[in-house]
C-alpha positions in Angstrom: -34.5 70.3 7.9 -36.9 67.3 9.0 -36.8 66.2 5.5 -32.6 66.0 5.2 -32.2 64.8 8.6 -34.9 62.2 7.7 -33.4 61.3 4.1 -29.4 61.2 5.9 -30.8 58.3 8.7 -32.5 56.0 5.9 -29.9 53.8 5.1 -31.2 52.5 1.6 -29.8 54.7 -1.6 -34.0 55.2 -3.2 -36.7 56.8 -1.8 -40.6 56.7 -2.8 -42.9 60.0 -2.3 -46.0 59.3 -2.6 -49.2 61.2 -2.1 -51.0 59.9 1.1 -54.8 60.7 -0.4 -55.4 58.0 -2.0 -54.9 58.7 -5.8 -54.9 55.1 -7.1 -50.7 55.3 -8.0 -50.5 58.3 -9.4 -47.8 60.5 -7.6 -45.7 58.0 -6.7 -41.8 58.1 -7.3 -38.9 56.6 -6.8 -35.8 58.8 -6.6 -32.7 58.2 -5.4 -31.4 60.2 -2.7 -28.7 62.1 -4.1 -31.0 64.1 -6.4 -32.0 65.4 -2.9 -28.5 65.9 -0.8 -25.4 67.5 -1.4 -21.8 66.2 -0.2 -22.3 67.7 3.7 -26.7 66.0 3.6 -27.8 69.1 3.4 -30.9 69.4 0.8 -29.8 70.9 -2.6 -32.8 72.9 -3.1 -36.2 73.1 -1.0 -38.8 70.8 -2.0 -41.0 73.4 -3.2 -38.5 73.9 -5.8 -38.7 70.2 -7.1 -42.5 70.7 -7.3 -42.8 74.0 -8.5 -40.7 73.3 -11.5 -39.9 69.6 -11.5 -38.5 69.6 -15.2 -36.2 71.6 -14.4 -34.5 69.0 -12.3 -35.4 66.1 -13.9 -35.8 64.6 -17.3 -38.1 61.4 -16.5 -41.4 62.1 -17.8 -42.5 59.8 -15.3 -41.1 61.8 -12.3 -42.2 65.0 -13.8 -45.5 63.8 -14.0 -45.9 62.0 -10.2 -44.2 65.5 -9.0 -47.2 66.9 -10.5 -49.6 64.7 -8.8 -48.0 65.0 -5.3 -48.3 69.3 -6.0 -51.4 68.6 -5.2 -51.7 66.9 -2.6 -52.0 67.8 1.1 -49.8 65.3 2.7 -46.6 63.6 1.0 -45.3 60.2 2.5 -41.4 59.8 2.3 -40.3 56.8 3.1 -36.8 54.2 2.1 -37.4 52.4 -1.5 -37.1 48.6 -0.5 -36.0 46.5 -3.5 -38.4 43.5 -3.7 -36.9 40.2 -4.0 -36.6 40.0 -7.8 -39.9 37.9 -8.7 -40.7 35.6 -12.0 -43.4 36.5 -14.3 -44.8 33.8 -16.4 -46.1 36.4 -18.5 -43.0 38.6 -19.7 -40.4 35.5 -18.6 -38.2 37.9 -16.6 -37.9 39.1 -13.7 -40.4 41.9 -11.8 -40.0 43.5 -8.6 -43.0 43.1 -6.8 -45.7 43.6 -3.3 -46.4 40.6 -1.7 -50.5 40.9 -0.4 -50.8 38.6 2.8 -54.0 37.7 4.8 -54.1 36.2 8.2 -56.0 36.3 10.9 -55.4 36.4 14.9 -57.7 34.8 17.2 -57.2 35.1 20.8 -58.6 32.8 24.1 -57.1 32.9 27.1 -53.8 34.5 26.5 -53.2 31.6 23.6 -53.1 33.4 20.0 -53.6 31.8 16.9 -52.3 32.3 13.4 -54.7 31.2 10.8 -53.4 31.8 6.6 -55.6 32.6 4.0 -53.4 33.4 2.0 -51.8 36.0 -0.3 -50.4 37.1 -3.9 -47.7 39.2 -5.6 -48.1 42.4 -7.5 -45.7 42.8 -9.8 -44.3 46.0 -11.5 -45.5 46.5 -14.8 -41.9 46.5 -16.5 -39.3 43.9 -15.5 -36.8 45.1 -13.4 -34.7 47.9 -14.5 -34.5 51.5 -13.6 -37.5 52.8 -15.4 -40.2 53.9 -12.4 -42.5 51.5 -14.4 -40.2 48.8 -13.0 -40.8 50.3 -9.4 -44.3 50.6 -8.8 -46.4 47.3 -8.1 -49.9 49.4 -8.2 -52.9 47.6 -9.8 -53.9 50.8 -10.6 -50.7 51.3 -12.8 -50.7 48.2 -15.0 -49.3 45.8 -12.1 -50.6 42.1 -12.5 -51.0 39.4 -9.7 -49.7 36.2 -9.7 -49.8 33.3 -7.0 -46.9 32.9 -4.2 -44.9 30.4 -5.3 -44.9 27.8 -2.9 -41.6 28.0 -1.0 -42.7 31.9 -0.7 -45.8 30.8 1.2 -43.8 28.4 3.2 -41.4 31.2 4.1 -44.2 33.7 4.6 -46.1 31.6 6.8 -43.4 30.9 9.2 -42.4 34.3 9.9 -46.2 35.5 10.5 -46.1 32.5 12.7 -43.3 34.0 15.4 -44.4 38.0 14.0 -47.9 38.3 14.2 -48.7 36.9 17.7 -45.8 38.7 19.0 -46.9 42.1 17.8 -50.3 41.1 19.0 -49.2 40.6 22.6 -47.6 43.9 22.4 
């Protein structure tokens, strides 16, 4: 019931499950919510029935596979499927979606905080953008590769952190 309720408030149409242990990308998925919820957002089936016999309801090896992997594991962690802004990769010449990394730190002296940037990277998908799950999943682990922010994505980057991170500092 958590699940459907959960799955009717997230706005986007995609998911991701993924296992919450730590298993280096394996396990997760992207699905989109329908295979879930019927007309009324009621589940169609329990989710013990997707990962008792996933290939019954699916025909992605992919999914099949990652359902395996999250069988197995203690704790799942469901959350909306955010489409990256579409990112260029030198290597293919189209377009990946992709994980922006970010480092900053905070420093803090009498009640004045301080941003300082050192910087970050993007992971991109393995495939170029598309609706295989290799086109989904940014994990190093997976066959992702890393390129530089471009620099109008620092620029960007580093003036939101600017008014963000003190902000949720103070809080």
């Amino acid at each position: 019931k958590m699940l459907a309720k959960y799955l009717n408030i997230v706005k986007k149409p995609k998911v991701d499950l993924k296992p919450i242990d730590g298993y280096c990308g394996d396990g997760v998925i992207v699905l989109d919510k329908k295979k879930f919820l019927n007309s009324e957002g009621k589940l169609r089936k329990e989710v013990s029935y997707y990962l008792t016999e996933p290939e019954k309801y699916f025909d992605d090896e992919k999914i099949i596979e990652g359902l395996e992997v999250l069988k197995k594991s203690d704790r799942i962690l469901v959350q909306p499927f955010v489409e990256s802004k579409p990112f260029y990769n030198p290597n293919t010449k189209k377009h990946h979606n992709g994980a922006i990394r970010y480092i900053a730190m905070v420093h803090s002296e009498g009640g004045d905080i301080s941003v300082h940037h050192v910087g970050g990277y993007v992971r991109l998908a393995q495939k170029p953008i598309s609706d295989s799950m290799d086109s989904c999943v940014a994990n190093l682990a997976k066959g992702a590769s890393a390129v530089p922010l471009l620099e109008r994505d620092q620029n960007r980057l580093e003036q939101w952190v600017n008014i963000a991170l003190p902000h949720f500092y103070r809080r």
